[in-house]
PDB file of C-alpha atoms and ligand atoms in Angstrom:
ATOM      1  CA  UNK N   1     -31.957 -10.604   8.490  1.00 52.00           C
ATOM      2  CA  UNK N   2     -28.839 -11.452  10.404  1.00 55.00           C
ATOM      3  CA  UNK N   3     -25.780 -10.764   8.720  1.00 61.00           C
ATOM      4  CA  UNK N   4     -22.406 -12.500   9.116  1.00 67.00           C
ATOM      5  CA  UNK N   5     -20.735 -10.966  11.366  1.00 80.00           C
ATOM      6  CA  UNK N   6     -16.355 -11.403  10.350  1.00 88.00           C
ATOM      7  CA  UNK N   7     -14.426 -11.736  13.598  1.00 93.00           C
ATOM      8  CA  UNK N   8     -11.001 -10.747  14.067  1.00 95.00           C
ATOM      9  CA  UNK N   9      -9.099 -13.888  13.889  1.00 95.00           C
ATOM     10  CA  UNK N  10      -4.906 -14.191  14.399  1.00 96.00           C
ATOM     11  CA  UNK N  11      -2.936 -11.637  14.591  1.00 98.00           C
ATOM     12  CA  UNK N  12      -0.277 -11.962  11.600  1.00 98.00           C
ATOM     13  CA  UNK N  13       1.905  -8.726  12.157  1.00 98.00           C
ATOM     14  CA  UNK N  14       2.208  -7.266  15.186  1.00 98.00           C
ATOM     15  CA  UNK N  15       2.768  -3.330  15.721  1.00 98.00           C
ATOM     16  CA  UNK N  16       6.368  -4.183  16.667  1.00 98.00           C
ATOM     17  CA  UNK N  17       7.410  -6.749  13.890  1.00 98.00           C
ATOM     18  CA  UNK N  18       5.294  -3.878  11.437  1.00 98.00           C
ATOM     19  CA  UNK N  19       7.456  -1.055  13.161  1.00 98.00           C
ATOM     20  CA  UNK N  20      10.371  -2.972  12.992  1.00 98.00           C
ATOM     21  CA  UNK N  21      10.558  -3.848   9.211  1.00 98.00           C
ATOM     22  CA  UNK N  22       9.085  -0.421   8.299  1.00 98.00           C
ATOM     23  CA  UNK N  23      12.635   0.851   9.798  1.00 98.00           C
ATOM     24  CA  UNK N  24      14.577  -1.478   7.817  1.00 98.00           C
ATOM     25  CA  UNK N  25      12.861  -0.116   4.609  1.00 98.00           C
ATOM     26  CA  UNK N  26      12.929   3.383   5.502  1.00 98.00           C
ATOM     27  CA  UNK N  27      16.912   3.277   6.115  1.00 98.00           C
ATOM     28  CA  UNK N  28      16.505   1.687   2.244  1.00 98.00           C
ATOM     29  CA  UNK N  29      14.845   4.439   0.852  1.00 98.00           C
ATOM     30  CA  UNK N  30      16.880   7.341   2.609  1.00 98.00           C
ATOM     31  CA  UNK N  31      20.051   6.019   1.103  1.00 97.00           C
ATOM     32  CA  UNK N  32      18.835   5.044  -2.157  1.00 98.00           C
ATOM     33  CA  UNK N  33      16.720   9.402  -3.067  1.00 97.00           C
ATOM     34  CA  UNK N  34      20.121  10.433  -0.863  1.00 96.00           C
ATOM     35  CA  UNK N  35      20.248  13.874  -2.863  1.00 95.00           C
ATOM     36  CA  UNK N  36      17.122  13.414  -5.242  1.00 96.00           C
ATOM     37  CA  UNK N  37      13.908  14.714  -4.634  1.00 95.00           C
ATOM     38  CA  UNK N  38      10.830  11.923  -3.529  1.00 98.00           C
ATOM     39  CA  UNK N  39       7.258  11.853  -4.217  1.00 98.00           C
ATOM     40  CA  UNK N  40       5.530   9.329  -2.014  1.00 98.00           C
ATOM     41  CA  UNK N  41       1.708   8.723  -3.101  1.00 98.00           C
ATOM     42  CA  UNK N  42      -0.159   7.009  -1.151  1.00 98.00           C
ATOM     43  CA  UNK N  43      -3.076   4.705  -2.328  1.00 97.00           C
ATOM     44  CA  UNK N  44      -5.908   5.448  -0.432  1.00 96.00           C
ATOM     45  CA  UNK N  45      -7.268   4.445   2.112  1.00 95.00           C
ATOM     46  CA  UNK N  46      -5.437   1.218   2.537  1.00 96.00           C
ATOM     47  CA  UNK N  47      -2.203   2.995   2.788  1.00 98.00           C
ATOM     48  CA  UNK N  48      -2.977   5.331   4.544  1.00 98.00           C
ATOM     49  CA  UNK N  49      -1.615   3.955   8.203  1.00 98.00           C
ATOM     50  CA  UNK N  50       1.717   2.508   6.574  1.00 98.00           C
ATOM     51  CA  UNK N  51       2.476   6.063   4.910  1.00 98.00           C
ATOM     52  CA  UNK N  52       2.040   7.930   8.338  1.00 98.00           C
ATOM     53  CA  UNK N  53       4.352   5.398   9.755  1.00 98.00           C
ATOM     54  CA  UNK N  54       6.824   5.032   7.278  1.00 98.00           C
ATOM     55  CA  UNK N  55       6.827   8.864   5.918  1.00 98.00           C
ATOM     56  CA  UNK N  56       7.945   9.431   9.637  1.00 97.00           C
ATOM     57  CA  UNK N  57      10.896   7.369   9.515  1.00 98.00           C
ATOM     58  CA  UNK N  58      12.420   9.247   7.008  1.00 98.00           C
ATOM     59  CA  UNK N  59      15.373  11.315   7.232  1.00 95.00           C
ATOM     60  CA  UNK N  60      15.640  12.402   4.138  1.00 91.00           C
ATOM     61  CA  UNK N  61      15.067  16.070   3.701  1.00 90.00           C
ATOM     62  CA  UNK N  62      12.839  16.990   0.649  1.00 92.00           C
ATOM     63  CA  UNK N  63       9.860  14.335   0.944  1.00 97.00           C
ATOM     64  CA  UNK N  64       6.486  15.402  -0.632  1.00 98.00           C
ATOM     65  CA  UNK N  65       3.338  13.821   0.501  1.00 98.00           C
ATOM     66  CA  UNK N  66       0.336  13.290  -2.143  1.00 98.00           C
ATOM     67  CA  UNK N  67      -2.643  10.592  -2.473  1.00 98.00           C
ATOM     68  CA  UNK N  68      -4.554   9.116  -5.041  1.00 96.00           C
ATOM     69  CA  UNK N  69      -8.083   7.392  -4.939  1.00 95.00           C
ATOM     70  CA  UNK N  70      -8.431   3.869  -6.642  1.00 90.00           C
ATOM     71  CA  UNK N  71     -11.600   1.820  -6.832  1.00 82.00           C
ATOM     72  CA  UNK N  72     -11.096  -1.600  -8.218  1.00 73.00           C
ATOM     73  CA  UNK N  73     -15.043  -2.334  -8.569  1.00 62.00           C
ATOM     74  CA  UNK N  74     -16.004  -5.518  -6.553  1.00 59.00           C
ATOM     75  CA  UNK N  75     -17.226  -6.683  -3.797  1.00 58.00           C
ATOM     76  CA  UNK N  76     -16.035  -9.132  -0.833  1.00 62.00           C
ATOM     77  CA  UNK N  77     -12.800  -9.874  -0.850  1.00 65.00           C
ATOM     78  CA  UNK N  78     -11.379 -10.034  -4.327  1.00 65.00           C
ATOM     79  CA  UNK N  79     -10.429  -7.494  -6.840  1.00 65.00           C
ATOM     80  CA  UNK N  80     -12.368  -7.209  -9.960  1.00 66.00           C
ATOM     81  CA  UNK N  81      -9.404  -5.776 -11.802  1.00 68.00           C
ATOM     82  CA  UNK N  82     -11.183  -2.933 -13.261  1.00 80.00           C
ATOM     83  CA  UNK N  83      -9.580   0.012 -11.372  1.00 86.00           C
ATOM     84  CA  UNK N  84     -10.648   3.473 -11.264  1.00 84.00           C
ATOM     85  CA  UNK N  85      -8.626   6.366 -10.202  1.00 83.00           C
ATOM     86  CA  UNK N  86     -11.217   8.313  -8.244  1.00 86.00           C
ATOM     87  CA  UNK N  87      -8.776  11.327  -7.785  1.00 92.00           C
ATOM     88  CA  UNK N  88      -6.321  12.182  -9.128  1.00 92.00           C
ATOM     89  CA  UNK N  89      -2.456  13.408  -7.596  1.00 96.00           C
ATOM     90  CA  UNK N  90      -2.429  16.834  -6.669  1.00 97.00           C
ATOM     91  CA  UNK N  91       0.431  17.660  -7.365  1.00 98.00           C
ATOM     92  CA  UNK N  92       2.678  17.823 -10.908  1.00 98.00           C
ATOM     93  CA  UNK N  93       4.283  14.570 -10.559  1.00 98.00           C
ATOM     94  CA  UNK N  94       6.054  15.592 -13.828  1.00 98.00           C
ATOM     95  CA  UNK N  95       9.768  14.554 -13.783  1.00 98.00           C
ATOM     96  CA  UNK N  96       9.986  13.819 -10.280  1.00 98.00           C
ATOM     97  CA  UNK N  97      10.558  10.583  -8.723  1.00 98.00           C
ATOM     98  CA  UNK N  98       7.120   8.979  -7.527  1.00 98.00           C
ATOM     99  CA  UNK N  99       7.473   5.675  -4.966  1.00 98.00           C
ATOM    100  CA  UNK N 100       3.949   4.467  -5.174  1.00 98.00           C
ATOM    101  CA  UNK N 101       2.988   3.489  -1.452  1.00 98.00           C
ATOM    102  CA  UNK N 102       0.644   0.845  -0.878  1.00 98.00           C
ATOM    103  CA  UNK N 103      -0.543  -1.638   1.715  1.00 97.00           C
ATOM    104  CA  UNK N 104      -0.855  -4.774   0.226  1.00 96.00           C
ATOM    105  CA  UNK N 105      -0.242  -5.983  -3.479  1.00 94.00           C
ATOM    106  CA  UNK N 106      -2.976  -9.459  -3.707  1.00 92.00           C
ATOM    107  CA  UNK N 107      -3.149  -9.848  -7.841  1.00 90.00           C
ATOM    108  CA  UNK N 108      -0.980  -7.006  -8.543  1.00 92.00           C
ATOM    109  CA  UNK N 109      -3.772  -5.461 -11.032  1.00 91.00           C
ATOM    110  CA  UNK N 110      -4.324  -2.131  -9.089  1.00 90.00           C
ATOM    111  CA  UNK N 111      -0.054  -1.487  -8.643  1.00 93.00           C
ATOM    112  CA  UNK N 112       1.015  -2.327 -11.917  1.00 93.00           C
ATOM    113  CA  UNK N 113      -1.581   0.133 -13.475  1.00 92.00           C
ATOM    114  CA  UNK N 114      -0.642   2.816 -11.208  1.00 94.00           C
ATOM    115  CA  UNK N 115       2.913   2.466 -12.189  1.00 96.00           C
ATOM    116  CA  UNK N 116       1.985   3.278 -15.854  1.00 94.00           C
ATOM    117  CA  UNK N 117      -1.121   5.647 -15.061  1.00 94.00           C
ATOM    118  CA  UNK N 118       2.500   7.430 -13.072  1.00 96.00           C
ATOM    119  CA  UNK N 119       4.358   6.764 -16.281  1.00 96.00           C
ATOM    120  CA  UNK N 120       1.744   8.574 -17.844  1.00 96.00           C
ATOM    121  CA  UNK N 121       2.208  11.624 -15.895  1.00 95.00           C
ATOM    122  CA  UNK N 122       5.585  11.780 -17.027  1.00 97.00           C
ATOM    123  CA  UNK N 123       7.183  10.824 -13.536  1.00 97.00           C
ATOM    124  CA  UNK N 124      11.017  10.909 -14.205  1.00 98.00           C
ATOM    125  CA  UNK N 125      10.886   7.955 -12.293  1.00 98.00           C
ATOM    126  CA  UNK N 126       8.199   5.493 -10.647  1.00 98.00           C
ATOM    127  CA  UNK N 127       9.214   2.726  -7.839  1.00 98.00           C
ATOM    128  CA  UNK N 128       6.798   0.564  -5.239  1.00 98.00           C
ATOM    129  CA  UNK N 129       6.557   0.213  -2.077  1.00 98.00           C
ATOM    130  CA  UNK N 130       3.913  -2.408  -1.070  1.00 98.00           C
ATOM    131  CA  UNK N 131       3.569  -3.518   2.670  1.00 98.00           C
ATOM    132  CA  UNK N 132       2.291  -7.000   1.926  1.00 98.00           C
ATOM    133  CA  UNK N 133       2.164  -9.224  -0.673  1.00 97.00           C
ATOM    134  CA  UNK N 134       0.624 -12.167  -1.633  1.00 95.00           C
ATOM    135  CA  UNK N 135       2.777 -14.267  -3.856  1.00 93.00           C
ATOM    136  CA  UNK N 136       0.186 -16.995  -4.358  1.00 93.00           C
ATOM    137  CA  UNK N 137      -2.379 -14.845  -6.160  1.00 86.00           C
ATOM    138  CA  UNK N 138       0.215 -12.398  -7.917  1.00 88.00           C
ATOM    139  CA  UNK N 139      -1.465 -12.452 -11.533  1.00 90.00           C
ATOM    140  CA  UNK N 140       0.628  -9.702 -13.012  1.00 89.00           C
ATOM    141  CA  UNK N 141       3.955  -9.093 -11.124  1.00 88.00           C
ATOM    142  CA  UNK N 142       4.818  -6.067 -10.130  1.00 91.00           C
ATOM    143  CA  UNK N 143       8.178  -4.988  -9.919  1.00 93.00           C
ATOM    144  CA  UNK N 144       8.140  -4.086  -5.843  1.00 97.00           C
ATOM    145  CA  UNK N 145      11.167  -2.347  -5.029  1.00 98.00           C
ATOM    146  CA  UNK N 146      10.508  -1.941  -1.245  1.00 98.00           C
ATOM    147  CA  UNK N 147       8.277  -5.474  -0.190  1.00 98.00           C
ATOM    148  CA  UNK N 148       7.666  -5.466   3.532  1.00 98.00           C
ATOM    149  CA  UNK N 149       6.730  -9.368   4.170  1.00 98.00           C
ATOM    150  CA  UNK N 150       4.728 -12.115   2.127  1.00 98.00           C
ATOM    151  CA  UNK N 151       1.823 -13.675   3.648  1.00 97.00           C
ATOM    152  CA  UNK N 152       0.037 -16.367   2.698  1.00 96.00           C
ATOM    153  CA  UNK N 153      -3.166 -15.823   0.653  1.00 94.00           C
ATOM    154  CA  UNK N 154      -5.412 -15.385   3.110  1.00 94.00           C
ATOM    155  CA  UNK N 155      -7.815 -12.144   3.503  1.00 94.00           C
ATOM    156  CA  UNK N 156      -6.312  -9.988   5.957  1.00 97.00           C
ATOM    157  CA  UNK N 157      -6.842  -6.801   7.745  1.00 97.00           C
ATOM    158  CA  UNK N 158      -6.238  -3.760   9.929  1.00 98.00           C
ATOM    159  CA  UNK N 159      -3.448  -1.008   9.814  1.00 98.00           C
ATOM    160  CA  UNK N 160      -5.019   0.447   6.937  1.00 98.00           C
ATOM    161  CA  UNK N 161      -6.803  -2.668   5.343  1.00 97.00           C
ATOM    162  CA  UNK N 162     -10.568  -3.284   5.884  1.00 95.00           C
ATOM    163  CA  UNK N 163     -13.055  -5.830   5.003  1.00 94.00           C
ATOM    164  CA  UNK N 164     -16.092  -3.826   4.037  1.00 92.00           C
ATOM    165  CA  UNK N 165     -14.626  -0.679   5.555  1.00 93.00           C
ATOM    166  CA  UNK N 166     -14.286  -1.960   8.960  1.00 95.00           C
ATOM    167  CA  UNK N 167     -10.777  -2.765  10.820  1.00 97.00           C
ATOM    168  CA  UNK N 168      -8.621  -0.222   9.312  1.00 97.00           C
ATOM    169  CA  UNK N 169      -8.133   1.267  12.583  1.00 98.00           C
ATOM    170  CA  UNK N 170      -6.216  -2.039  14.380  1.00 98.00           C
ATOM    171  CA  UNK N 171      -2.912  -1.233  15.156  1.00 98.00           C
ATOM    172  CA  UNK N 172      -2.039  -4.410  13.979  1.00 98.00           C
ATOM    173  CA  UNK N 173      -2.841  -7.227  11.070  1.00 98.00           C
ATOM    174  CA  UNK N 174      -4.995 -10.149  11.609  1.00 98.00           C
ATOM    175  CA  UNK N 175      -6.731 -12.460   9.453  1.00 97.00           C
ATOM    176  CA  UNK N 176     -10.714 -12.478   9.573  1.00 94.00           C
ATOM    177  CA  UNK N 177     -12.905 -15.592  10.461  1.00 92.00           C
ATOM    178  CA  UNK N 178     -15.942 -15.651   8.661  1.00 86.00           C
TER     179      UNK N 178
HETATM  180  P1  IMP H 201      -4.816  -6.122  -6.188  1.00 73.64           P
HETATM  181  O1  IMP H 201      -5.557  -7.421  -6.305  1.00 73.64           O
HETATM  182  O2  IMP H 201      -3.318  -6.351  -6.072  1.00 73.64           O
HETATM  183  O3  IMP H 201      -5.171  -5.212  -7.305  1.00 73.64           O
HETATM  184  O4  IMP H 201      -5.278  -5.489  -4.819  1.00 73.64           O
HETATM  185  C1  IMP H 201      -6.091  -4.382  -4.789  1.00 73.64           C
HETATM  186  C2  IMP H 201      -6.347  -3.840  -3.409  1.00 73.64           C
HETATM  187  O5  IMP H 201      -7.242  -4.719  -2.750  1.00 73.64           O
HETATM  188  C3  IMP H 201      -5.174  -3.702  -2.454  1.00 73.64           C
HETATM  189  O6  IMP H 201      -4.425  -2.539  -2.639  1.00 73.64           O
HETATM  190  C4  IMP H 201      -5.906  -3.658  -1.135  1.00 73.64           C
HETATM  191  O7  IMP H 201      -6.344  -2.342  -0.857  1.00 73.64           O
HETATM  192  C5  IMP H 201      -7.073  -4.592  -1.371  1.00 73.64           C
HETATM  193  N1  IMP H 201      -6.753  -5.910  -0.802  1.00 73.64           N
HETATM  194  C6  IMP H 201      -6.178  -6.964  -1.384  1.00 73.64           C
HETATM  195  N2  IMP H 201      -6.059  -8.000  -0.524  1.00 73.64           N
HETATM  196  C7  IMP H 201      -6.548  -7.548   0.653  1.00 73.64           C
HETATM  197  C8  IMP H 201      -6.688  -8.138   1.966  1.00 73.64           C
HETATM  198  O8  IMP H 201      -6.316  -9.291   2.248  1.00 73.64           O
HETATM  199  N3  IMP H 201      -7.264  -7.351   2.903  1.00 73.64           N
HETATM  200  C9  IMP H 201      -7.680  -6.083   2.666  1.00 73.64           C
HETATM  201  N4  IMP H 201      -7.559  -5.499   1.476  1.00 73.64           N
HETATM  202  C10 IMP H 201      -7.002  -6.215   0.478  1.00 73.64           C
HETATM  203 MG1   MG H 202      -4.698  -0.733  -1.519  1.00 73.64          MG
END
């Protein structure tokens, strides 16, 4: 059987235009936990490229790292909107302030639960940080407080994002031909 093979099509963000915006947004967040303590938690793996990145640009002196594990069961390139959290943070996010770090928000399902699975966890506070976004297919908006770019609803990947696991490693993000 000969399965269909997705190429790497465009490239939508390059590594400079990526590194460029990430430095606007990290001069954001510096100034705006300037004396508070900050959680980031990183949704894995998508976010895992953006967080190395980004957690790097930061000055600010008393960042914690953690991750969580979400599944949102489906297949292809849609979310079913039944997530899982496959693990849990490691650390006591009780009364600290948590920015949720993620690569791309598409229907918003998997973000906005986090931010009340965070709530949850009694976070003294809980703010978003989402690379991408796709305002077309936004089904439940989720208050993003750091938004690197909109793109148009097409399936994307690399930096982080795959299409059945593959392409996360691309230093940059391209749509996919099928
Ligand atoms: P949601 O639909 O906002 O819940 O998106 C859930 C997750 O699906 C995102 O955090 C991404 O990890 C993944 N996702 C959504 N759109 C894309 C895409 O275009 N490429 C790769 N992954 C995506
Ligand atoms: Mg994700």
């Amino acid at each position: 059987m000969v399965a269909l093979e997705p190429m790497i099509g465009a490239v939508l963000l390059s590594q400079d235009q990526i590194r460029s915006r990430l430095s606007e947004l990290a001069a954001g967040i510096d100034a705006d936990y300037d004396g508070r303590d900050l959680v980031l938690v990183g949704v894995l793996k998508g976010a895992m490229m953006v967080m190395a990145d980004l957690a790097r640009m930061l000055s600010h002196d008393r960042v914690e790292i953690d991750w969580i594990t979400v599944s949102s069961y489906g297949s292809g390139t849609s979310s079913s909107g039944v997530i899982r959290m496959v693990t849990e943070p490691s650390l006591d996010l009780a009364g600290r302030n948590v920015l949720l770090v993620d690569d791309i928000t598409d229907s918003g399902l998997t973000l906005s639960w986090l931010v009340e699975k965070m709530r949850s966890l009694a976070a003294q506070s809980v703010e978003v940080f989402s690379l991408l976004r796709k305002p077309d297919l936004v089904k439940m908006p989720v208050p993003l407080r750091y938004l690197g770019f909109d793109i148009p609803p097409e399936f994307v990947a690399g930096y982080g994002m795959d299409y059945a696991q593959r392409f996360r490693n691309l230093p940059y993000i391209a749509t996919l031909t099928f």
